[in-house]
Short mmCIF file of C-alpha atoms in Angstrom, two decimals:
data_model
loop_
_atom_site.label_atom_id
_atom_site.label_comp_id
_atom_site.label_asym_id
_atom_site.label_seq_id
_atom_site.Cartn_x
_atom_site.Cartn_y
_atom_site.Cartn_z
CA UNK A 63 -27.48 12.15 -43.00
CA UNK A 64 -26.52 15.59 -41.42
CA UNK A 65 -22.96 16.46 -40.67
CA UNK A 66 -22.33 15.81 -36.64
CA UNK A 67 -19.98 14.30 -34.56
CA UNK A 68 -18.80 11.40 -36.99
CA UNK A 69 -20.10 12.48 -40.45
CA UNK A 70 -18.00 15.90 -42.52
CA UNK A 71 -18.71 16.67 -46.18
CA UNK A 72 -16.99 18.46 -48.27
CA UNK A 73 -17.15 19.60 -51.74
CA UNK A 74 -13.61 18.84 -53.25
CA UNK A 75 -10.38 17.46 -51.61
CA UNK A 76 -7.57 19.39 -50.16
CA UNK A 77 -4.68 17.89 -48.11
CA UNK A 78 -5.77 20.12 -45.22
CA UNK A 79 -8.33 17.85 -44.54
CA UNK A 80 -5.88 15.16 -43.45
CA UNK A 81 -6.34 17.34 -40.27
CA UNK A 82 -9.95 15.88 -40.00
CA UNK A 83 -8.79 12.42 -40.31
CA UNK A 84 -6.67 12.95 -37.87
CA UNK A 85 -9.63 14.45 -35.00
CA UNK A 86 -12.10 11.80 -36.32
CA UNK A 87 -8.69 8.94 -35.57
CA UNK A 88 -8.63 10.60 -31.95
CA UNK A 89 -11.72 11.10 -30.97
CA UNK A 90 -14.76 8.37 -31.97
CA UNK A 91 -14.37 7.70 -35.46
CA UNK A 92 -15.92 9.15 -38.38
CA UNK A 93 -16.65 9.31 -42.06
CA UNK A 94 -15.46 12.38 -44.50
CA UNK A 95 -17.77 12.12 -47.48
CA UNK A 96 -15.74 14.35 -50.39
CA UNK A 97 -18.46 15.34 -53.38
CA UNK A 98 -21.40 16.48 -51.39
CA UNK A 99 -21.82 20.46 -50.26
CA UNK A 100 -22.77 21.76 -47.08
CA UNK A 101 -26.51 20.73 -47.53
CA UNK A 102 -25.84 17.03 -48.03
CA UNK A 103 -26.84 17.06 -51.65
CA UNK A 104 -24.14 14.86 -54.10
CA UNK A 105 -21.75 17.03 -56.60
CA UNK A 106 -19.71 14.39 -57.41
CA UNK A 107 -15.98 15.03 -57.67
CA UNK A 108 -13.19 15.15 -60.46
CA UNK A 109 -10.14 12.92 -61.20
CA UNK A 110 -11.84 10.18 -59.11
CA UNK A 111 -9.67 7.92 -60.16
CA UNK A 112 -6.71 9.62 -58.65
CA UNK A 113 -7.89 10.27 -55.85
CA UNK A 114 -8.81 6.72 -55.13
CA UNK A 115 -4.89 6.53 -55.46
CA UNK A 116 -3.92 9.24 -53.81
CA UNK A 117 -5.97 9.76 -50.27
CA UNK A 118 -5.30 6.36 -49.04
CA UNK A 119 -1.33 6.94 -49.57
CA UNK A 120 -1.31 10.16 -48.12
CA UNK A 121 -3.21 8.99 -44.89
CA UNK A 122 -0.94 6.23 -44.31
CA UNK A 123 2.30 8.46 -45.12
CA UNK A 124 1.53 11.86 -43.03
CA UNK A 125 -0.82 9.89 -40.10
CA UNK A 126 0.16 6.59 -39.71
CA UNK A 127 -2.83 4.81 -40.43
CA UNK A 128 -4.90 2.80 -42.51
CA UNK A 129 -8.69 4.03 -43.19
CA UNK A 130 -11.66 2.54 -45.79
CA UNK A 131 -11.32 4.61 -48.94
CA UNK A 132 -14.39 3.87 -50.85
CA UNK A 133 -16.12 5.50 -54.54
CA UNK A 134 -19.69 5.55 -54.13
CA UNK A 135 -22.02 6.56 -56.95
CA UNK A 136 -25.58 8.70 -57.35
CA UNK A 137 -27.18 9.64 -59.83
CA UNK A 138 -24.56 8.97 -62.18
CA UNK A 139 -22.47 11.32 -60.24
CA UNK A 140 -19.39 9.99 -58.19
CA UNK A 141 -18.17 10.65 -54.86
CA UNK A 142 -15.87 9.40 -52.09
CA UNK A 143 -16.21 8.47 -48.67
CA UNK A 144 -13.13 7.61 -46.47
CA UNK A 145 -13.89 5.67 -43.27
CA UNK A 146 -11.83 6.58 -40.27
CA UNK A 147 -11.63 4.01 -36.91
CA UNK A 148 -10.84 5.48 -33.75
CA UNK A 149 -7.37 4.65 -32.53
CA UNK A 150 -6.25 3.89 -28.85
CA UNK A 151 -2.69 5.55 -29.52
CA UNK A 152 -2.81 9.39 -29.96
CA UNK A 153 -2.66 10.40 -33.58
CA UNK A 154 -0.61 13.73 -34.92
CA UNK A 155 -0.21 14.91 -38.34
CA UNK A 156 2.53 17.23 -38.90
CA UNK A 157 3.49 17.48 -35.18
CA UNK A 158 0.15 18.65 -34.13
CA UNK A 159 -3.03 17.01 -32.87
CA UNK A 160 -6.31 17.17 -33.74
CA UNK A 161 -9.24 15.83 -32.36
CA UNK A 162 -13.26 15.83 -33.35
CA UNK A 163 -15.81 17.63 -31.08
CA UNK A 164 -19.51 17.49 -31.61
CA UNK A 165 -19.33 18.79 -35.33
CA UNK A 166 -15.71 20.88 -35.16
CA UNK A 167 -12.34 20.03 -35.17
CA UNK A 168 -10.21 21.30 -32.56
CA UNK A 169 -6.21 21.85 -32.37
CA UNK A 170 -5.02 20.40 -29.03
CA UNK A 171 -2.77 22.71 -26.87
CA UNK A 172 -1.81 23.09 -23.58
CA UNK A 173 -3.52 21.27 -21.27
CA UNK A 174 -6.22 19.80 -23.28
CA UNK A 175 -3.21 18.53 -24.90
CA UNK A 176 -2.01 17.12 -21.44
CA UNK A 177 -5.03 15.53 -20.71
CA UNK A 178 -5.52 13.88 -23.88
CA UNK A 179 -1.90 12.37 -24.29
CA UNK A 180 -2.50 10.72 -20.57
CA UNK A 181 -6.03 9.61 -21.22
CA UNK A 182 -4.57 7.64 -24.72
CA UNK A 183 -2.07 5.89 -22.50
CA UNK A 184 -4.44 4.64 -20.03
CA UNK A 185 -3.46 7.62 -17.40
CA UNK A 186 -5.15 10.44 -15.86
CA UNK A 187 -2.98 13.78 -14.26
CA UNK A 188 -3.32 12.44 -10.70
CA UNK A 189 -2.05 8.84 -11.66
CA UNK A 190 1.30 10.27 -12.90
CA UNK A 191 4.77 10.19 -10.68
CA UNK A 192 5.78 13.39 -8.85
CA UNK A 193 9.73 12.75 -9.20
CA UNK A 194 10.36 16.21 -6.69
CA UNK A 195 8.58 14.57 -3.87
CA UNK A 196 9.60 12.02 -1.19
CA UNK A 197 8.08 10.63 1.34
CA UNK A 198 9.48 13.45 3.82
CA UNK A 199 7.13 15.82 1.40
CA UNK A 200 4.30 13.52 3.49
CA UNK A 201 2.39 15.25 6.40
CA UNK A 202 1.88 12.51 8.99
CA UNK A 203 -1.62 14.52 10.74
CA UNK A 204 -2.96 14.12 7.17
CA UNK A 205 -2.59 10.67 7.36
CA UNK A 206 -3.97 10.09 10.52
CA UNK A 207 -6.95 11.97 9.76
CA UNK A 208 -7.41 9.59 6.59
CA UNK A 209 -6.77 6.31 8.93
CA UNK A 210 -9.63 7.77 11.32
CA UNK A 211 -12.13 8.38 8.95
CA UNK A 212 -11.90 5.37 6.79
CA UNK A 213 -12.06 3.21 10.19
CA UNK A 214 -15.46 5.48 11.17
CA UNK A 215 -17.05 4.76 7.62
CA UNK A 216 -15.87 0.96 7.78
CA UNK A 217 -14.43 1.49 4.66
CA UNK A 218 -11.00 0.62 5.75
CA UNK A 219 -11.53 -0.62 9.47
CA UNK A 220 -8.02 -2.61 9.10
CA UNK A 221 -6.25 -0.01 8.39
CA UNK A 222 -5.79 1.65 11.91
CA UNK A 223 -3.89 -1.27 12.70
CA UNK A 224 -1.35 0.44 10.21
CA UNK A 225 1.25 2.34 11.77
CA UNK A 226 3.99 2.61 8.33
CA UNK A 227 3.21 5.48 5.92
CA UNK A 228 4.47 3.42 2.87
CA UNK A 229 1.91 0.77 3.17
CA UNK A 230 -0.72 3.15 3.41
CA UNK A 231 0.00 4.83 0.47
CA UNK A 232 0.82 1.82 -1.46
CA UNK A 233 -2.56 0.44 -0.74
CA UNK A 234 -4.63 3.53 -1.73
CA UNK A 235 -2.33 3.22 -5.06
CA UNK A 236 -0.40 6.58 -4.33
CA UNK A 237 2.61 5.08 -5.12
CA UNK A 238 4.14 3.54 -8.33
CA UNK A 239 7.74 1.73 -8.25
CA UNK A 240 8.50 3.26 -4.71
CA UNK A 241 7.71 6.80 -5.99
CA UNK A 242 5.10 9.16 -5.27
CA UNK A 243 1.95 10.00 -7.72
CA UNK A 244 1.01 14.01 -7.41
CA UNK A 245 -2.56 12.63 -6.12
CA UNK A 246 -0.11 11.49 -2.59
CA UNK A 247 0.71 15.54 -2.57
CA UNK A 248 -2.35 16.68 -3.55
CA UNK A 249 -4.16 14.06 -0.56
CA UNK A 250 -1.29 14.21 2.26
CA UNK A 251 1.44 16.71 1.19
CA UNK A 252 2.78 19.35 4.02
CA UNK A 253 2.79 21.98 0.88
CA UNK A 254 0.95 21.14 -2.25
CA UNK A 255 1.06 24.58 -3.74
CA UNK A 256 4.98 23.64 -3.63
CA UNK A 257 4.22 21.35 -5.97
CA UNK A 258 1.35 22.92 -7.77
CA UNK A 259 0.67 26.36 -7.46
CA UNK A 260 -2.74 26.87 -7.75
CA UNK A 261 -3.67 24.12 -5.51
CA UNK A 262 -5.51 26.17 -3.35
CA UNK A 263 -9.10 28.22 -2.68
CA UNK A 264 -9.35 31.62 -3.43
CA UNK A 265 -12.26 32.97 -1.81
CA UNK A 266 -13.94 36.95 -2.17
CA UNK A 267 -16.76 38.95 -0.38
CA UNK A 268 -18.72 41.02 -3.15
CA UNK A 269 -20.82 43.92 -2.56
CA UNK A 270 -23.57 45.42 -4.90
CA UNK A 271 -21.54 44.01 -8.19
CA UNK A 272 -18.70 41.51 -9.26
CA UNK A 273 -15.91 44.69 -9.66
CA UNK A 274 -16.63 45.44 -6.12
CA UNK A 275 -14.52 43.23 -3.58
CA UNK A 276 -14.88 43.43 -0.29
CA UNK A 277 -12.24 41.50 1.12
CA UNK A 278 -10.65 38.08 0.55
CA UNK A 279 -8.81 35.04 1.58
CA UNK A 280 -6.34 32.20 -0.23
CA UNK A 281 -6.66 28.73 1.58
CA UNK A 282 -3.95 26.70 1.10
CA UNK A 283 -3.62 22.85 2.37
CA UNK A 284 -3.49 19.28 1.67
CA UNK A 285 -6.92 18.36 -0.33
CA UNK A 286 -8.11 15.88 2.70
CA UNK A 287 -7.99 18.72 4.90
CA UNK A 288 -8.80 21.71 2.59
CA UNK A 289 -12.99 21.30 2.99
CA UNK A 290 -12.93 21.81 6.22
CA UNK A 291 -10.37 24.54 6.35
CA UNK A 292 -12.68 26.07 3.71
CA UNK A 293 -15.87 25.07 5.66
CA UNK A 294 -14.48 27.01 9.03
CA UNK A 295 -13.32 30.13 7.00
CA UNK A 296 -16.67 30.38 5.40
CA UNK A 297 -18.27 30.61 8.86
CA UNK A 298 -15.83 32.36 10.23
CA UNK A 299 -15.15 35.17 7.89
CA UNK A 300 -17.79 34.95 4.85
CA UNK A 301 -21.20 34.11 6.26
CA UNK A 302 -23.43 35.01 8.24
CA UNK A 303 -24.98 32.84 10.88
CA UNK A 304 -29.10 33.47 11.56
CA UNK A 305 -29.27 33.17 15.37
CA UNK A 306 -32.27 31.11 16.86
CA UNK A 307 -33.26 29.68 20.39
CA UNK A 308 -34.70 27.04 21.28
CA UNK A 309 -35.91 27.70 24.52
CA UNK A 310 -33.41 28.96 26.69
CA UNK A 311 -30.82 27.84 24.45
CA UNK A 312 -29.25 29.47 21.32
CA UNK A 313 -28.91 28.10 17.92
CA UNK A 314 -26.88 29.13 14.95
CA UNK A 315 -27.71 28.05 11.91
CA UNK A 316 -25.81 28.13 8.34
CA UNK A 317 -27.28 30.58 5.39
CA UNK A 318 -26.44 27.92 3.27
CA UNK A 319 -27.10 23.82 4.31
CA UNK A 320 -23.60 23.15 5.48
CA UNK A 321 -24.10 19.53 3.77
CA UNK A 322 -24.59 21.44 0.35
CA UNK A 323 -21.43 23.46 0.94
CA UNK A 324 -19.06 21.13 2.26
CA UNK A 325 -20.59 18.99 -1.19
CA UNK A 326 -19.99 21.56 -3.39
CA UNK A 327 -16.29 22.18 -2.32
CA UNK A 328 -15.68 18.33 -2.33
CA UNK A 329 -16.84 18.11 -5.80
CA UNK A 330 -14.54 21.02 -6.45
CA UNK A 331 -11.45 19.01 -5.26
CA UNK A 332 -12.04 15.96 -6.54
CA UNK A 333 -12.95 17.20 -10.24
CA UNK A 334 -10.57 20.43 -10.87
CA UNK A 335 -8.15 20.75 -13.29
CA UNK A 336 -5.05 20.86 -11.57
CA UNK A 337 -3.10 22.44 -13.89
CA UNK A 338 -5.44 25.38 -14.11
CA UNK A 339 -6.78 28.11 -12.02
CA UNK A 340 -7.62 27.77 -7.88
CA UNK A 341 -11.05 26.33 -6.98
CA UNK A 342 -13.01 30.14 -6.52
CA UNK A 343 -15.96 30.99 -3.90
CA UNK A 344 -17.85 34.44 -4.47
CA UNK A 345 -19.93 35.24 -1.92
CA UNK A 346 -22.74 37.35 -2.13
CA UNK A 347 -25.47 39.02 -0.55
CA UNK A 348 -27.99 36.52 -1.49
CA UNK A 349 -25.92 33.46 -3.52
CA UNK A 350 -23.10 31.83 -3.14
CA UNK A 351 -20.88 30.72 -5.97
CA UNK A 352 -18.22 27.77 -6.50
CA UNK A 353 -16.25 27.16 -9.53
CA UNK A 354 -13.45 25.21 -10.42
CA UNK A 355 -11.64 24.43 -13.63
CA UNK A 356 -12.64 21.58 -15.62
CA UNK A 357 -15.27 19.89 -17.96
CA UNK A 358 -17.42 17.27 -17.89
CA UNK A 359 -17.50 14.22 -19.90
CA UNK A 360 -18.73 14.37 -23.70
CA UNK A 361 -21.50 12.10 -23.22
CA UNK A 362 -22.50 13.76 -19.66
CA UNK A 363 -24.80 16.80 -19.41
CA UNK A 364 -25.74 19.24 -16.90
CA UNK A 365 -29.09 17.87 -16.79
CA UNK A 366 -27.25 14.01 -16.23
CA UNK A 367 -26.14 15.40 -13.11
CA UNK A 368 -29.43 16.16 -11.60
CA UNK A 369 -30.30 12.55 -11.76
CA UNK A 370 -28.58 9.11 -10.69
CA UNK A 371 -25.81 9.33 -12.91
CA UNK A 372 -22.96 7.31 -13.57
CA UNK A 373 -19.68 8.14 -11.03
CA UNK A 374 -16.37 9.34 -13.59
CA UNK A 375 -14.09 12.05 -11.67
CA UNK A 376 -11.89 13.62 -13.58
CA UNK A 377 -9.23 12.88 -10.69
CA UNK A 378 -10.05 9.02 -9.74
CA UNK A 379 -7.29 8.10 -7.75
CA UNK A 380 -7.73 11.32 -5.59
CA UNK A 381 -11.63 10.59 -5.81
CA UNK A 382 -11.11 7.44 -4.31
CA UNK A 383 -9.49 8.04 -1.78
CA UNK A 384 -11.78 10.53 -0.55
CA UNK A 385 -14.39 7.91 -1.08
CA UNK A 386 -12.51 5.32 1.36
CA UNK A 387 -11.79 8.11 4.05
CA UNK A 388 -15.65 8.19 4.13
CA UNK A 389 -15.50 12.23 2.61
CA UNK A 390 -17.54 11.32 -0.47
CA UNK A 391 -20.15 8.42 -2.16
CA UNK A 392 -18.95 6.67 -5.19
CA UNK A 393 -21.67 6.57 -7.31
CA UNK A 394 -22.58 10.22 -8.26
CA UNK A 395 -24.46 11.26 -5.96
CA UNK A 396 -23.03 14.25 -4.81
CA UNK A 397 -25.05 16.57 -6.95
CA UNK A 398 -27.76 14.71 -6.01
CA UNK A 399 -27.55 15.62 -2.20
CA UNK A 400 -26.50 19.14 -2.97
CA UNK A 401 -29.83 19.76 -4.92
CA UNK A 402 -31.72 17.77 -1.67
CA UNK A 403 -29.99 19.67 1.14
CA UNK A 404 -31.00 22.87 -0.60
CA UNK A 405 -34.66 21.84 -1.52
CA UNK A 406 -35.16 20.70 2.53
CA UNK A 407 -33.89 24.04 4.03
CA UNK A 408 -36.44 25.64 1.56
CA UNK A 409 -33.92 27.41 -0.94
CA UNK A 410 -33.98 27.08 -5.13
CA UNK A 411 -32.90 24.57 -6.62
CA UNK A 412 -29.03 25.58 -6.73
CA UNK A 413 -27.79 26.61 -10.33
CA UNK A 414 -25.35 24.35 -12.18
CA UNK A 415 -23.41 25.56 -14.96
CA UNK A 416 -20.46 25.84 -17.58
CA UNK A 417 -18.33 28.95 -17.08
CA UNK A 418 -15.61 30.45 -17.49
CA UNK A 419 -13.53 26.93 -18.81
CA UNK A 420 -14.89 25.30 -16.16
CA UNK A 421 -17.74 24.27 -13.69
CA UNK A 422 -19.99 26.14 -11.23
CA UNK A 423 -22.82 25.55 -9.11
CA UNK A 424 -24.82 28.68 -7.13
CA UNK A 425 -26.74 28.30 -4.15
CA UNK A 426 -29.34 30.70 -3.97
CA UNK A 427 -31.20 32.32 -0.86
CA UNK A 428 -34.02 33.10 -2.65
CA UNK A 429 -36.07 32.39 -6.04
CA UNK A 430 -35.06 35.67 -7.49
CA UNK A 431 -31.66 36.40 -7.99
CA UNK A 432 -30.19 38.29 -10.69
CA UNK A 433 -28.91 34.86 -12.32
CA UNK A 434 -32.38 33.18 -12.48
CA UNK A 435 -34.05 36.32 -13.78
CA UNK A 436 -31.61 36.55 -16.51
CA UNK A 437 -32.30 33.00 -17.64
CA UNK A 438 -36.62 33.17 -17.40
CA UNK A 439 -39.03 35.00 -19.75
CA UNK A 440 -40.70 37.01 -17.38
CA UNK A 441 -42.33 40.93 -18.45
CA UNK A 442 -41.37 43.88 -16.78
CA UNK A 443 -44.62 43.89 -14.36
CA UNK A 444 -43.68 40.07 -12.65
CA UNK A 445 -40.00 41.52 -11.82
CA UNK A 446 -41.29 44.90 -10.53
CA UNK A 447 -43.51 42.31 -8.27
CA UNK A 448 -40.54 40.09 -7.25
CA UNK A 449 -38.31 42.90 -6.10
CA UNK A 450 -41.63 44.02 -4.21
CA UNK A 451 -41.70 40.85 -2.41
CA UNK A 452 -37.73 40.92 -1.63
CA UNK A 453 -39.20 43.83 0.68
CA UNK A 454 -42.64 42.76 1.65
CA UNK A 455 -42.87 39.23 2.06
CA UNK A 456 -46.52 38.69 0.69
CA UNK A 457 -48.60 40.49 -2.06
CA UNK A 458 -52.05 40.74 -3.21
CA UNK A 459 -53.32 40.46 -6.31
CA UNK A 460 -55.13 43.73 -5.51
CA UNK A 461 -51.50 45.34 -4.65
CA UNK A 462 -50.37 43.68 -7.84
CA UNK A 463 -53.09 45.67 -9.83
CA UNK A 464 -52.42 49.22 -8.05
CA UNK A 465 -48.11 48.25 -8.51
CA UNK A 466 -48.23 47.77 -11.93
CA UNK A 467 -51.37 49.68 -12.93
CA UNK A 468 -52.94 47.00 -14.54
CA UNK A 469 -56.89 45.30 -14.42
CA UNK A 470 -57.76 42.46 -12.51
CA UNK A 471 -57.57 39.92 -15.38
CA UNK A 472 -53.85 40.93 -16.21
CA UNK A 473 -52.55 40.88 -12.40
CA UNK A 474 -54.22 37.50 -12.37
CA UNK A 475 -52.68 36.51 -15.21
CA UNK A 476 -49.42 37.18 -14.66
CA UNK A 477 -49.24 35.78 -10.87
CA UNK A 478 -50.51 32.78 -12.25
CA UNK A 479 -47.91 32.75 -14.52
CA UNK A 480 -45.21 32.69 -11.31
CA UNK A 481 -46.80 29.98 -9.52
CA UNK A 482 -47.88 27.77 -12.32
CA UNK A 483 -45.26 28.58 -15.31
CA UNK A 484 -42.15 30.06 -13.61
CA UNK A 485 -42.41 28.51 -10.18
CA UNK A 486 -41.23 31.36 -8.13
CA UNK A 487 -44.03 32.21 -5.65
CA UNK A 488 -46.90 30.03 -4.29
CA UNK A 489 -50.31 31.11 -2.58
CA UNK A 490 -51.12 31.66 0.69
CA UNK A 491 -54.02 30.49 2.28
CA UNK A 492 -57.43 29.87 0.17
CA UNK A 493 -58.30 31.24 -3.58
CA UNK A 494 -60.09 34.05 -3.67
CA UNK A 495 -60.45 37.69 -2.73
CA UNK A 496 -57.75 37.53 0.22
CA UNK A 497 -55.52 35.07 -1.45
CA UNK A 498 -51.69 36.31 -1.00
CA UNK A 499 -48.43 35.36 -2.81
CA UNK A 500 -45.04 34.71 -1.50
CA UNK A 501 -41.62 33.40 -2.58
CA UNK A 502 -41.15 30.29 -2.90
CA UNK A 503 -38.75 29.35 0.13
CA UNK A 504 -39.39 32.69 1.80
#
């Protein structure tokens, strides 16, 4: 059995590796099997006998706990394997704690630390008492905001009967013991950033590369108002609105769904890390960019979230809130509709990533952004043809040929290759001689 998240070999015993015992006790459980190298293969170990004596002391001295020390025998050659259980109490040996991830052991600090210490006692950051605030820390158009758009969703219809701010908050579990949690000053506060300073959006106009800043802008606000502060900024300041009519009268449209944006920034509020860095938007010529600190859940990928997946936000008191003022679904779907909203106004599908410490997701104008090139296997020839078609629209496999000074069979080839393989352009009108390409979503 290879080493992974619950299985660590090791060739001879040190007391260092108490530190092991104590990430496996913290995180999932796990079995350290002392005798065998790093290719799995038995070496037995010395002074067995003492050891049998020894590790099982020594774990319940320095960690606290109690763990299955067994001697197991091949081949005439003995080894030991100590089985650890995971524990609902945090662990620490020697001050410190450690915890098991994937197949490494990590050292918590800071806020991992933080996170992991509430989490053990059944808590999460935005479930804990703010002992600064009071309720005069409360601002009272926040509130009615919330009381109009859980009544509108029928999520709470009775509460617009509700005219006492303690009740309110006491029902959407903002308050423990008479005192306010920091998710009531992240949801209703007058001044968050007060309270935490980077509870706000920072968001910056890039030219031609990410050194070159245009301009910016910090929003600041209470989180049930700060999408659509962000949301009218955007349009404001940051985007650019295509102008239509329809018939006499005119129409302006997003660059970006507005659904998909006002998703993406909801998702940023309801899953950042607090005690981290502000929720960022870089805006771009042709993408758009929104990251906030954070990580997902061990057993959640970035793939999960393209599907139905399982709703756990990493703020769930402030999540559900949102979710009963009618701002958000409550069973993971918000992913879901960003990568729908973008597919129906004919853009990419929007790129979702880990970065930076945390979490971002780009919308995209078009197929061929520097970001997507990066990530796709494409020859020299199929980008020169892409940036052609940034400029021209359509191309011919005949242009393709006299472009990239290649034969018929290779421009063939290689277009093929973006429709079929890649999925970046798509033909225009019937095979054959007169057949043209064009971006996807162009």
């Amino acid at each position: 059995m290879p080493e992974s998240q619950n299985i660590e070999w090791k060739e001879s015993w040190r007391d260092e590796y108490l530190k092991w015992i104590c990430g496996f006790a913290n995180a999932k459980g796990g079995r350290i099997i002392i005798g065998k190298n790093d290719k799995g293969e038995v070496i037995g170990v010395d002074k067995f006998k003492k050891l049998m004596d020894d590790i099982p002391n020594k774990i319940q001295n320095q960690l606290g706990i109690v763990c299955d020390v067994g001697l197991k025998d091949y081949k005439d050659k003995k080894y030991i394997e100590i089985d650890v259980k995971p524990y609902d109490v945090p662990i620490s040996y020697q001050g410190k704690y450690h915890y098991r991830s994937g197949s490494t052991k990590q050292e918590l600090k800071g806020n991992a630390l933080n996170e992991f210490l509430l989490k053990k006692a059944g808590k999460t950051w935005d479930d804990v008492i703010e002992p600064r605030a009071s309720l005069d820390d409360i601002d009272i158009s926040a509130i009615e905001a919330f009381k109009k758009g859980a009544t509108s969703s029928k999520r709470m219809p009775f509460i617009a009967e509700e005219n006492e701010i303690e009740p309110i908050l006491d029902n959407l579990l903002l308050l423990e013991n008479g005192q306010l949690k920091r998710s009531a000053i992240l949801l209703f506060g007058k001044n968050p950033c007060r309270f935490y300073i980077n509870a706000y959006v920072k968001i910056g106009r890039f030219g031609q590369t990410d050194d070159d800043l245009l301009f910016q802008e910090v929003v600041e606000g209470n989180a049930y108002q700060l999408a659509d502060k962000t949301l009218d900024i955007l349009d404001k300041k940051f985007l650019v609105s295509p102008i239509s009519y329809q018939g006499l009268q005119r129409v302006e449209k997003w660059e970006y769904p507005y659904e998909a944006i006002r998703e993406v920034i909801l998702n940023a509020i309801v899953h950042r890390d607090y005690m981290g860095a502000p929720i960022q938007i870089s805006v771009y010529d042709d993408e758009l960019i929104v990251w906030n600190e954070g990580s997902l859940p061990n057993d959640l990928s970035i793939e999960d979230l393209k599907k139905k997946h399982s709703s756990r936000p990493h703020n769930p008191i402030l999540a559900g809130t949102f979710f009963k003022g009618g701002l958000i679904e409550a069973w993971g779907r918000g992913t879901i509709k960003i990568l729908n909203e973008c597919k129906k106004a004919g853009l990419p599908e929007p790129i979702i990533e880990s970065a930076s410490g945390g979490i971002s997701i780009t919308l995209r104008k078009n197929a061929i952004d520097k970001k997507s090139l990066i990530s796709k296997d494409l020859n020299k020839r199929q980008i020169t043809a892409l940036e052609f078609l940034k400029e021209n629209k359509t191309i011919s496999n005949k242009t393709y040929q006299e472009l990239c000074k290649v034969s018929k069979a290779t421009a063939t080839r290689d277009l093929t290759e973006l429709v079929d393989k890649f999925n970046i352009v798509e033909r225009v009108g019937d095979v054959g001689a007169g057949t043209l390409y064009r971006l996807i979503g162009s």
